[in-house]
Amino acid sequence: MTDRYQSAKEHYATIGVDTDRALHMLQNIPISMHCWQGDDVSGFDGAGALSGGIQVTGNHPGKARTPQELMSDIDVAFSMIPGWHNLNLHASYAIFKDGQAVDRDRLRPEHFQDWVAFAKERGIGLDFNPTFFSHPLAAQATLSSSDENIRKFWIAHGQACIRISEYFATELGKPCVMNIWIPDGYKDIPADRTGPRARFKDSLDQILDIGYDKSKVLVCLESKVFGIGLESYTVGSAEFCMNYTMQKGIMPLLDNGHYHPTEMVSDKISSMLLFHKQLALHITRPVRWDSDHVVLFDDETREICKEIVRCGDLSRVKIATDYFDGSINRIYAWVIGMRNVQKALLFALLQPQERMKQLQDEGRNTELMAIQETLKTFPFGDVWEQFCMNNKVPAAETRFATIDKYERDVLSKRV
Ligand code: RNT
Ligand code: ZN
């Protein structure tokens, strides 16, 4: 234990906060790290350029081009992130051996066996996402398509992904969170808003109706207010997803880039948890739009994490990251964003929650503001440093010699 930690511990104790307890709790919060930061959401199934109204900008050298490169990059990232985390895969990251290539409606567990082996060797869990974009049949619409053949194709894809998620959970002994997000929507004012949503609802019903082990596959549905080229209407709006998940007993997923700019996900979590047993999150950083910048240790990330901690049972919230920046070293992007979620969780765990709640209930608003501001300059960094030391990773992001060496020896050679 460092002297600075000892002193921080005493400092926090004066406001009734137990830093040892906070460190212990943080150690056991897994975050599902998105695989797609490593290759700008390209995937390996070769289906086409990134589509669906999401965009990666930047061309920093070193983008992973093969499963082996991506796995190796993920290892370097994980080695600099304290604790144990899960890996979040997209269906487009299927690995086809010779002659195995199939379209997305025919994907099978064997196309992901290398990922399962990867996860087993590292003792981590896998989460999953059907990929309803970057594919010729996603040019217009997917699960809401008015073309029955196209809609059937994507329903089959969703069903295939349930089977793959079940396989992950069975093989790894950990539930698999399977998130459904579709990019369907319109650039301009639609004539029929109901039809696409009715078809989406029916398609989801068909996917869920294939029957699966609900203790193994935790299906969630992610809403979105708009996308690039989908500015006027999205089929999977917030209201659609909130009502659908409630009716079917599946998990809602909130991505903090998917709302109007002054709407805050931190303010939504408590309402969702009053009505749902579990909630999934995509933590990202929207800058003016759903730009998916690297997550920072900023106000909203801290506020989101306070709400996760305040709900009292950390297992109710499934935390995942979802951002993609191609303009900087992609491994730094992973590591900095993941660690910032952990920092924000630690910051939240170091709040005298009971005392602050009491101040609120007693209407002592001045004191509540004062303590919240005081906490910002408490020796938080010393506690974070101890957490990193416990996990044998550097505390300062400026000291990632391992990543710098990897950039020199490996990433810079990828052309
Ligand atoms: C898009 C959604 C979705 C994707 C990933 C790649 O706006 O946030 O979650 O980012 O599925
Ligand atoms: Zn998302």
CSV table of C-alpha atoms and ligand atoms in Angstrom, one decimal:
chain,number,residue,atom,x,y,z
A,1,MET,CA,0.0,0.0,0.0
A,2,THR,CA,1.4,3.4,-0.9
A,3,ASP,CA,1.7,6.2,1.7
A,4,ARG,CA,-0.5,8.3,-0.5
A,5,TYR,CA,-3.2,5.7,-0.5
A,6,GLN,CA,-3.0,5.5,3.3
A,7,SER,CA,-3.4,9.2,3.6
A,8,ALA,CA,-6.3,9.2,1.0
A,9,LYS,CA,-8.0,6.4,3.0
A,10,GLU,CA,-7.9,8.5,6.1
A,11,HIS,CA,-9.1,11.5,4.2
A,12,TYR,CA,-12.1,9.7,2.8
A,13,ALA,CA,-12.8,8.1,6.2
A,14,THR,CA,-13.5,11.6,7.6
A,15,ILE,CA,-16.7,11.7,5.4
A,16,GLY,CA,-17.5,8.1,6.2
A,17,VAL,CA,-16.2,6.5,3.0
A,18,ASP,CA,-14.3,3.2,3.1
A,19,THR,CA,-11.8,3.2,0.3
A,20,ASP,CA,-10.8,-0.5,0.8
A,21,ARG,CA,-14.4,-1.4,0.2
A,22,ALA,CA,-14.6,0.7,-2.9
A,23,LEU,CA,-11.5,-1.0,-4.3
A,24,HIS,CA,-12.9,-4.4,-3.5
A,25,MET,CA,-16.1,-3.6,-5.3
A,26,LEU,CA,-14.5,-2.1,-8.3
A,27,GLN,CA,-12.3,-5.2,-8.7
A,28,ASN,CA,-15.5,-7.2,-9.3
A,29,ILE,CA,-17.2,-5.1,-11.9
A,30,PRO,CA,-16.7,-6.5,-15.4
A,31,ILE,CA,-17.1,-4.3,-18.4
A,32,SER,CA,-17.8,-5.8,-21.8
A,33,MET,CA,-15.2,-4.4,-24.1
A,34,HIS,CA,-16.3,-3.9,-27.7
A,35,CYS,CA,-14.1,-5.7,-30.2
A,36,TRP,CA,-14.8,-3.2,-32.9
A,37,GLN,CA,-12.5,-0.4,-31.8
A,38,GLY,CA,-9.6,-2.4,-33.1
A,39,ASP,CA,-10.5,-2.4,-36.8
A,40,ASP,CA,-12.9,0.5,-37.2
A,41,VAL,CA,-16.0,-1.8,-37.1
A,42,SER,CA,-14.8,-3.6,-40.3
A,43,GLY,CA,-15.3,-7.2,-39.2
A,44,PHE,CA,-14.1,-10.3,-41.1
A,45,ASP,CA,-17.1,-11.5,-43.1
A,46,GLY,CA,-16.2,-9.3,-45.9
A,47,ALA,CA,-19.7,-8.1,-46.5
A,48,GLY,CA,-19.0,-4.5,-47.3
A,49,ALA,CA,-18.1,-1.0,-46.1
A,50,LEU,CA,-19.5,0.3,-42.8
A,51,SER,CA,-23.1,1.3,-43.2
A,52,GLY,CA,-26.1,1.9,-41.1
A,53,GLY,CA,-25.6,5.6,-40.3
A,54,ILE,CA,-22.6,5.0,-38.1
A,55,GLN,CA,-19.1,6.3,-39.0
A,56,VAL,CA,-15.5,6.0,-38.0
A,57,THR,CA,-13.2,8.8,-38.9
A,58,GLY,CA,-9.4,8.9,-38.9
A,59,ASN,CA,-6.7,6.7,-40.5
A,60,HIS,CA,-4.1,6.2,-37.8
A,61,PRO,CA,-1.9,3.3,-38.9
A,62,GLY,CA,-2.3,-0.1,-37.3
A,63,LYS,CA,-5.9,-1.1,-37.9
A,64,ALA,CA,-6.3,-4.8,-37.3
A,65,ARG,CA,-6.8,-6.7,-40.6
A,66,THR,CA,-7.1,-10.3,-39.5
A,67,PRO,CA,-8.6,-12.2,-36.5
A,68,GLN,CA,-5.1,-12.9,-35.3
A,69,GLU,CA,-4.1,-9.2,-35.4
A,70,LEU,CA,-7.3,-8.2,-33.6
A,71,MET,CA,-6.8,-10.9,-30.9
A,72,SER,CA,-3.3,-9.8,-30.4
A,73,ASP,CA,-4.3,-6.1,-30.1
A,74,ILE,CA,-7.1,-7.0,-27.7
A,75,ASP,CA,-4.5,-8.9,-25.5
A,76,VAL,CA,-2.3,-5.8,-25.4
A,77,ALA,CA,-5.4,-3.6,-24.5
A,78,PHE,CA,-6.5,-6.0,-21.7
A,79,SER,CA,-3.0,-6.1,-20.3
A,80,MET,CA,-3.2,-2.4,-19.5
A,81,ILE,CA,-6.8,-2.4,-18.1
A,82,PRO,CA,-7.1,-3.4,-14.5
A,83,GLY,CA,-9.4,-6.3,-13.6
A,84,TRP,CA,-11.0,-9.0,-15.7
A,85,HIS,CA,-13.5,-8.0,-18.4
A,86,ASN,CA,-15.6,-9.6,-21.1
A,87,LEU,CA,-15.3,-9.2,-24.8
A,88,ASN,CA,-18.2,-8.0,-26.9
A,89,LEU,CA,-18.3,-9.5,-30.4
A,90,HIS,CA,-20.3,-8.7,-33.5
A,91,ALA,CA,-21.6,-11.3,-35.9
A,92,SER,CA,-19.5,-9.8,-38.6
A,93,TYR,CA,-16.4,-11.0,-36.7
A,94,ALA,CA,-17.1,-14.6,-37.7
A,95,ILE,CA,-13.9,-16.5,-38.6
A,96,PHE,CA,-14.4,-18.7,-41.6
A,97,LYS,CA,-11.9,-21.6,-42.2
A,98,ASP,CA,-11.4,-22.8,-45.8
A,99,GLY,CA,-14.6,-23.3,-47.6
A,100,GLN,CA,-16.7,-22.4,-44.5
A,101,ALA,CA,-17.9,-19.0,-45.6
A,102,VAL,CA,-21.7,-18.5,-45.3
A,103,ASP,CA,-24.0,-15.5,-45.4
A,104,ARG,CA,-25.2,-14.0,-42.1
A,105,ASP,CA,-28.5,-16.0,-42.1
A,106,ARG,CA,-26.5,-19.3,-41.9
A,107,LEU,CA,-23.9,-18.4,-39.3
A,108,ARG,CA,-23.2,-21.2,-36.8
A,109,PRO,CA,-21.3,-21.6,-33.6
A,110,GLU,CA,-18.4,-23.2,-35.3
A,111,HIS,CA,-17.7,-19.9,-37.0
A,112,PHE,CA,-16.9,-18.5,-33.6
A,113,GLN,CA,-14.9,-21.4,-32.1
A,114,ASP,CA,-11.6,-19.5,-32.3
A,115,TRP,CA,-13.2,-16.7,-30.3
A,116,VAL,CA,-14.5,-19.2,-27.7
A,117,ALA,CA,-11.0,-20.7,-27.5
A,118,PHE,CA,-9.6,-17.1,-27.1
A,119,ALA,CA,-12.1,-16.4,-24.3
A,120,LYS,CA,-11.4,-19.8,-22.6
A,121,GLU,CA,-7.7,-19.3,-22.5
A,122,ARG,CA,-8.2,-15.9,-20.8
A,123,GLY,CA,-11.0,-17.0,-18.5
A,124,ILE,CA,-13.3,-14.3,-19.8
A,125,GLY,CA,-16.9,-14.2,-21.1
A,126,LEU,CA,-18.2,-13.3,-24.5
A,127,ASP,CA,-21.1,-11.1,-25.3
A,128,PHE,CA,-22.7,-10.9,-28.8
A,129,ASN,CA,-24.4,-8.7,-31.4
A,130,PRO,CA,-26.2,-9.7,-34.6
A,131,THR,CA,-24.8,-7.4,-37.3
A,132,PHE,CA,-27.7,-5.7,-39.2
A,133,PHE,CA,-25.5,-3.3,-41.2
A,134,SER,CA,-22.5,-3.4,-43.6
A,135,HIS,CA,-24.2,-5.9,-45.9
A,136,PRO,CA,-25.8,-5.6,-49.3
A,137,LEU,CA,-29.2,-6.7,-47.9
A,138,ALA,CA,-29.1,-3.9,-45.4
A,139,ALA,CA,-29.1,-1.2,-48.0
A,140,GLN,CA,-32.7,-0.2,-47.4
A,141,ALA,CA,-34.0,-1.8,-44.2
A,142,THR,CA,-33.4,-5.1,-42.2
A,143,LEU,CA,-35.9,-6.4,-39.7
A,144,SER,CA,-38.5,-3.7,-40.7
A,145,SER,CA,-38.1,-4.3,-44.5
A,146,SER,CA,-41.2,-4.3,-46.6
A,147,ASP,CA,-39.5,-6.9,-48.8
A,148,GLU,CA,-40.4,-10.2,-47.2
A,149,ASN,CA,-37.4,-12.1,-48.5
A,150,ILE,CA,-35.0,-9.5,-47.0
A,151,ARG,CA,-36.9,-9.5,-43.7
A,152,LYS,CA,-36.8,-13.3,-43.6
A,153,PHE,CA,-33.0,-13.2,-44.2
A,154,TRP,CA,-32.5,-10.9,-41.2
A,155,ILE,CA,-34.9,-12.8,-38.9
A,156,ALA,CA,-32.8,-15.9,-39.7
A,157,HIS,CA,-29.7,-13.9,-38.8
A,158,GLY,CA,-31.2,-12.9,-35.5
A,159,GLN,CA,-32.2,-16.5,-34.7
A,160,ALA,CA,-28.7,-17.8,-35.7
A,161,CYS,CA,-27.2,-15.2,-33.3
A,162,ILE,CA,-29.3,-16.5,-30.4
A,163,ARG,CA,-27.9,-20.0,-31.0
A,164,ILE,CA,-24.4,-18.6,-31.1
A,165,SER,CA,-25.0,-16.6,-27.9
A,166,GLU,CA,-26.2,-19.8,-26.3
A,167,TYR,CA,-23.1,-21.6,-27.4
A,168,PHE,CA,-20.9,-18.9,-25.9
A,169,ALA,CA,-22.8,-19.1,-22.6
A,170,THR,CA,-22.6,-22.9,-22.5
A,171,GLU,CA,-18.9,-23.1,-23.4
A,172,LEU,CA,-17.8,-20.3,-21.1
A,173,GLY,CA,-20.2,-20.9,-18.2
A,174,LYS,CA,-21.2,-17.2,-18.2
A,175,PRO,CA,-24.4,-15.7,-19.5
A,176,CYS,CA,-24.1,-13.9,-22.9
A,177,VAL,CA,-25.6,-10.5,-23.4
A,178,MET,CA,-27.0,-10.4,-26.9
A,179,ASN,CA,-27.9,-6.9,-28.1
A,180,ILE,CA,-30.1,-6.2,-31.1
A,181,TRP,CA,-29.7,-2.8,-32.8
A,182,ILE,CA,-31.0,-2.1,-36.3
A,183,PRO,CA,-30.2,1.0,-38.3
A,184,ASP,CA,-33.5,1.1,-40.1
A,185,GLY,CA,-35.0,4.5,-40.7
A,186,TYR,CA,-35.5,7.4,-43.1
A,187,LYS,CA,-33.5,10.4,-44.1
A,188,ASP,CA,-36.6,12.3,-44.9
A,189,ILE,CA,-40.2,12.5,-43.6
A,190,PRO,CA,-41.8,9.1,-44.0
A,191,ALA,CA,-45.4,8.5,-45.2
A,192,ASP,CA,-45.9,5.5,-42.9
A,193,ARG,CA,-44.4,5.4,-39.5
A,194,THR,CA,-46.4,2.5,-38.2
A,195,GLY,CA,-45.8,-0.1,-40.9
A,196,PRO,CA,-42.0,-0.4,-40.4
A,197,ARG,CA,-42.4,-0.6,-36.6
A,198,ALA,CA,-45.1,-3.2,-36.9
A,199,ARG,CA,-42.8,-5.3,-39.1
A,200,PHE,CA,-39.9,-4.8,-36.7
A,201,LYS,CA,-42.1,-6.0,-33.8
A,202,ASP,CA,-43.1,-9.1,-35.7
A,203,SER,CA,-39.5,-9.8,-36.7
A,204,LEU,CA,-38.3,-9.5,-33.1
A,205,ASP,CA,-41.2,-11.8,-32.0
A,206,GLN,CA,-40.0,-14.4,-34.5
A,207,ILE,CA,-36.4,-14.2,-33.4
A,208,LEU,CA,-37.3,-14.6,-29.7
A,209,ASP,CA,-39.9,-17.3,-30.4
A,210,ILE,CA,-37.3,-19.8,-31.5
A,211,GLY,CA,-36.9,-20.6,-27.8
A,212,TYR,CA,-33.7,-20.3,-25.9
A,213,ASP,CA,-32.4,-20.6,-22.4
A,214,LYS,CA,-33.1,-17.3,-20.8
A,215,SER,CA,-30.6,-17.9,-18.0
A,216,LYS,CA,-27.9,-18.2,-20.7
A,217,VAL,CA,-28.8,-15.6,-23.3
A,218,LEU,CA,-29.8,-12.1,-22.0
A,219,VAL,CA,-31.3,-10.5,-25.0
A,220,CYS,CA,-31.5,-6.7,-25.1
A,221,LEU,CA,-32.7,-4.1,-27.5
A,222,GLU,CA,-31.0,-0.8,-28.2
A,223,SER,CA,-32.9,2.3,-29.3
A,224,LYS,CA,-31.6,5.2,-31.3
A,225,VAL,CA,-33.0,8.6,-32.2
A,226,PHE,CA,-31.2,9.1,-35.5
A,227,GLY,CA,-28.3,8.1,-37.7
A,228,ILE,CA,-26.3,9.7,-40.6
A,229,GLY,CA,-28.7,9.5,-43.5
A,230,LEU,CA,-31.5,8.5,-41.1
A,231,GLU,CA,-32.2,11.9,-39.6
A,232,SER,CA,-36.0,12.0,-39.7
A,233,TYR,CA,-37.2,8.7,-38.4
A,234,THR,CA,-35.8,5.5,-36.9
A,235,VAL,CA,-37.8,2.4,-36.6
A,236,GLY,CA,-36.3,1.4,-33.2
A,237,SER,CA,-37.0,4.6,-31.4
A,238,ALA,CA,-36.8,5.0,-27.6
A,239,GLU,CA,-40.6,4.5,-27.2
A,240,PHE,CA,-40.6,1.4,-29.4
A,241,CYS,CA,-37.8,-0.2,-27.6
A,242,MET,CA,-39.0,0.7,-24.1
A,243,ASN,CA,-42.4,-0.7,-24.7
A,244,TYR,CA,-41.2,-3.8,-26.6
A,245,THR,CA,-38.7,-4.8,-23.9
A,246,MET,CA,-41.2,-4.3,-21.2
A,247,GLN,CA,-43.8,-6.4,-22.9
A,248,LYS,CA,-41.5,-9.2,-23.8
A,249,GLY,CA,-39.5,-9.2,-20.6
A,250,ILE,CA,-36.1,-8.6,-22.3
A,251,MET,CA,-33.5,-6.0,-21.4
A,252,PRO,CA,-33.5,-2.5,-22.6
A,253,LEU,CA,-30.1,-1.1,-23.7
A,254,LEU,CA,-29.4,2.6,-23.4
A,255,ASP,CA,-26.5,4.0,-25.5
A,256,ASN,CA,-25.7,7.5,-24.3
A,257,GLY,CA,-25.1,8.7,-27.9
A,258,HIS,CA,-28.6,7.8,-28.9
A,259,TYR,CA,-30.7,10.6,-27.5
A,260,HIS,CA,-31.3,14.3,-28.1
A,261,PRO,CA,-28.3,16.3,-27.0
A,262,THR,CA,-29.8,17.6,-23.8
A,263,GLU,CA,-31.3,14.3,-22.7
A,264,MET,CA,-29.0,12.5,-20.2
A,265,VAL,CA,-28.8,8.7,-19.9
A,266,SER,CA,-27.8,9.3,-16.3
A,267,ASP,CA,-31.3,10.6,-15.6
A,268,LYS,CA,-32.9,7.6,-17.3
A,269,ILE,CA,-31.3,4.8,-15.4
A,270,SER,CA,-33.3,5.1,-12.2
A,271,SER,CA,-36.6,5.0,-14.1
A,272,MET,CA,-35.6,2.0,-16.1
A,273,LEU,CA,-34.5,0.1,-13.1
A,274,LEU,CA,-37.8,0.7,-11.3
A,275,PHE,CA,-39.5,-1.2,-14.0
A,276,HIS,CA,-36.9,-3.6,-15.3
A,277,LYS,CA,-34.9,-6.3,-13.4
A,278,GLN,CA,-31.8,-5.6,-15.5
A,279,LEU,CA,-30.6,-2.8,-17.8
A,280,ALA,CA,-27.8,-2.8,-20.3
A,281,LEU,CA,-25.7,0.2,-21.2
A,282,HIS,CA,-23.4,1.2,-24.1
A,283,ILE,CA,-21.0,3.8,-22.8
A,284,THR,CA,-19.8,6.2,-25.4
A,285,ARG,CA,-19.1,9.9,-25.9
A,286,PRO,CA,-21.2,11.8,-28.4
A,287,VAL,CA,-19.7,15.1,-29.5
A,288,ARG,CA,-22.4,17.2,-31.1
A,289,TRP,CA,-23.9,14.0,-32.6
A,290,ASP,CA,-23.5,10.2,-32.0
A,291,SER,CA,-19.9,10.5,-32.9
A,292,ASP,CA,-18.7,7.6,-30.7
A,293,HIS,CA,-15.6,9.4,-29.4
A,294,VAL,CA,-13.4,7.6,-26.8
A,295,VAL,CA,-15.0,7.7,-23.3
A,296,LEU,CA,-13.4,10.3,-21.0
A,297,PHE,CA,-13.6,10.8,-17.3
A,298,ASP,CA,-16.2,13.5,-17.8
A,299,ASP,CA,-19.3,14.7,-16.0
A,300,GLU,CA,-21.8,12.5,-17.8
A,301,THR,CA,-19.7,9.3,-17.5
A,302,ARG,CA,-19.3,10.0,-13.8
A,303,GLU,CA,-23.1,10.7,-13.4
A,304,ILE,CA,-24.0,7.5,-15.3
A,305,CYS,CA,-21.7,5.5,-13.0
A,306,LYS,CA,-23.1,7.1,-9.9
A,307,GLU,CA,-26.5,5.8,-10.9
A,308,ILE,CA,-25.1,2.3,-11.5
A,309,VAL,CA,-23.6,2.3,-8.1
A,310,ARG,CA,-26.6,3.9,-6.3
A,311,CYS,CA,-29.0,1.2,-7.5
A,312,GLY,CA,-27.3,-1.0,-4.9
A,313,ASP,CA,-27.0,-4.2,-6.9
A,314,LEU,CA,-24.2,-3.8,-9.5
A,315,SER,CA,-25.3,-7.0,-11.2
A,316,ARG,CA,-28.5,-5.4,-12.5
A,317,VAL,CA,-26.6,-3.2,-14.9
A,318,LYS,CA,-24.7,-4.8,-17.8
A,319,ILE,CA,-22.0,-2.3,-18.7
A,320,ALA,CA,-20.4,-2.3,-22.2
A,321,THR,CA,-18.3,0.2,-24.1
A,322,ASP,CA,-19.2,1.3,-27.6
A,323,TYR,CA,-17.1,3.8,-29.4
A,324,PHE,CA,-14.7,3.8,-32.4
A,325,ASP,CA,-12.0,6.3,-33.1
A,326,GLY,CA,-9.6,5.6,-36.0
A,327,SER,CA,-7.7,8.9,-35.6
A,328,ILE,CA,-5.5,7.8,-32.7
A,329,ASN,CA,-3.7,4.6,-31.6
A,330,ARG,CA,-6.6,2.2,-31.4
A,331,ILE,CA,-5.2,0.3,-28.4
A,332,TYR,CA,-4.8,3.5,-26.4
A,333,ALA,CA,-8.4,4.3,-27.4
A,334,TRP,CA,-9.6,1.0,-26.0
A,335,VAL,CA,-7.5,1.3,-22.8
A,336,ILE,CA,-8.3,5.0,-22.1
A,337,GLY,CA,-12.0,4.5,-22.6
A,338,MET,CA,-12.3,1.4,-20.5
A,339,ARG,CA,-10.2,2.8,-17.7
A,340,ASN,CA,-12.3,5.9,-17.7
A,341,VAL,CA,-15.4,3.9,-17.1
A,342,GLN,CA,-13.6,2.2,-14.2
A,343,LYS,CA,-12.4,5.6,-12.9
A,344,ALA,CA,-16.0,6.9,-13.0
A,345,LEU,CA,-17.2,3.8,-11.2
A,346,LEU,CA,-14.5,4.3,-8.5
A,347,PHE,CA,-15.4,8.0,-8.2
A,348,ALA,CA,-19.0,6.9,-7.7
A,349,LEU,CA,-18.0,4.2,-5.1
A,350,LEU,CA,-16.2,6.9,-3.2
A,351,GLN,CA,-19.3,9.0,-2.6
A,352,PRO,CA,-20.9,9.2,0.9
A,353,GLN,CA,-24.2,8.1,-0.7
A,354,GLU,CA,-26.2,7.7,2.5
A,355,ARG,CA,-25.2,11.0,3.9
A,356,MET,CA,-25.9,12.8,0.6
A,357,LYS,CA,-29.3,11.2,0.3
A,358,GLN,CA,-30.2,12.3,3.8
A,359,LEU,CA,-29.2,15.9,3.0
A,360,GLN,CA,-31.5,15.7,-0.1
A,361,ASP,CA,-34.4,14.3,1.9
A,362,GLU,CA,-34.0,16.9,4.6
A,363,GLY,CA,-33.9,19.7,2.1
A,364,ARG,CA,-30.4,20.8,3.0
A,365,ASN,CA,-29.5,21.7,-0.5
A,366,THR,CA,-26.6,24.1,0.2
A,367,GLU,CA,-24.8,21.4,2.1
A,368,LEU,CA,-25.5,18.9,-0.7
A,369,MET,CA,-24.0,21.1,-3.3
A,370,ALA,CA,-21.0,21.9,-1.0
A,371,ILE,CA,-20.2,18.2,-0.4
A,372,GLN,CA,-20.6,17.3,-4.1
A,373,GLU,CA,-18.1,20.0,-5.0
A,374,THR,CA,-15.7,19.1,-2.2
A,375,LEU,CA,-15.6,15.5,-3.4
A,376,LYS,CA,-14.2,16.6,-6.7
A,377,THR,CA,-10.9,17.6,-5.2
A,378,PHE,CA,-10.6,14.7,-2.7
A,379,PRO,CA,-7.5,12.6,-3.3
A,380,PHE,CA,-9.3,10.3,-5.8
A,381,GLY,CA,-6.1,9.9,-7.9
A,382,ASP,CA,-4.3,8.2,-5.0
A,383,VAL,CA,-7.0,5.6,-4.7
A,384,TRP,CA,-7.0,5.0,-8.5
A,385,GLU,CA,-3.2,4.6,-8.3
A,386,GLN,CA,-3.6,2.0,-5.6
A,387,PHE,CA,-6.2,0.1,-7.7
A,388,CYS,CA,-3.8,0.1,-10.7
A,389,MET,CA,-0.9,-1.1,-8.4
A,390,ASN,CA,-3.1,-3.9,-7.1
A,391,ASN,CA,-3.7,-5.0,-10.7
A,392,LYS,CA,-0.1,-4.5,-11.8
A,393,VAL,CA,-0.9,-1.9,-14.5
A,394,PRO,CA,0.5,1.6,-14.8
A,395,ALA,CA,-1.7,4.2,-13.1
A,396,ALA,CA,-0.8,7.0,-15.5
A,397,GLU,CA,-2.0,6.8,-19.1
A,398,THR,CA,1.2,8.5,-20.2
A,399,ARG,CA,3.3,5.5,-19.1
A,400,PHE,CA,2.1,2.8,-21.4
A,401,ALA,CA,5.5,1.6,-22.6
A,402,THR,CA,4.0,-1.7,-23.6
A,403,ILE,CA,1.6,-0.1,-26.0
A,404,ASP,CA,4.3,2.3,-27.4
A,405,LYS,CA,6.6,-0.6,-28.0
A,406,TYR,CA,3.8,-2.5,-29.7
A,407,GLU,CA,3.0,0.5,-31.9
A,408,ARG,CA,6.7,0.7,-33.0
A,409,ASP,CA,7.2,-3.1,-33.5
A,410,VAL,CA,3.8,-4.2,-34.8
A,411,LEU,CA,1.2,-1.5,-35.5
A,412,SER,CA,3.4,0.8,-37.5
A,413,LYS,CA,4.4,-2.1,-39.8
A,414,ARG,CA,0.8,-2.8,-40.9
A,415,VAL,CA,0.2,-1.0,-44.1
B,1,RNT,C1,-25.0,2.3,-33.3
B,1,RNT,C2,-25.1,1.5,-32.1
B,1,RNT,C3,-24.6,0.2,-32.1
B,1,RNT,C4,-23.2,0.1,-32.8
B,1,RNT,C5,-22.5,-1.3,-32.6
B,1,RNT,C6,-21.4,-1.4,-33.5
B,1,RNT,O1,-25.3,3.6,-33.2
B,1,RNT,O2,-24.6,2.3,-31.0
B,1,RNT,O3,-24.5,-0.3,-30.8
B,1,RNT,O4,-22.4,1.1,-32.4
B,1,RNT,O5,-23.4,-2.3,-32.7
B,2,ZN,ZN,-24.4,1.3,-29.1
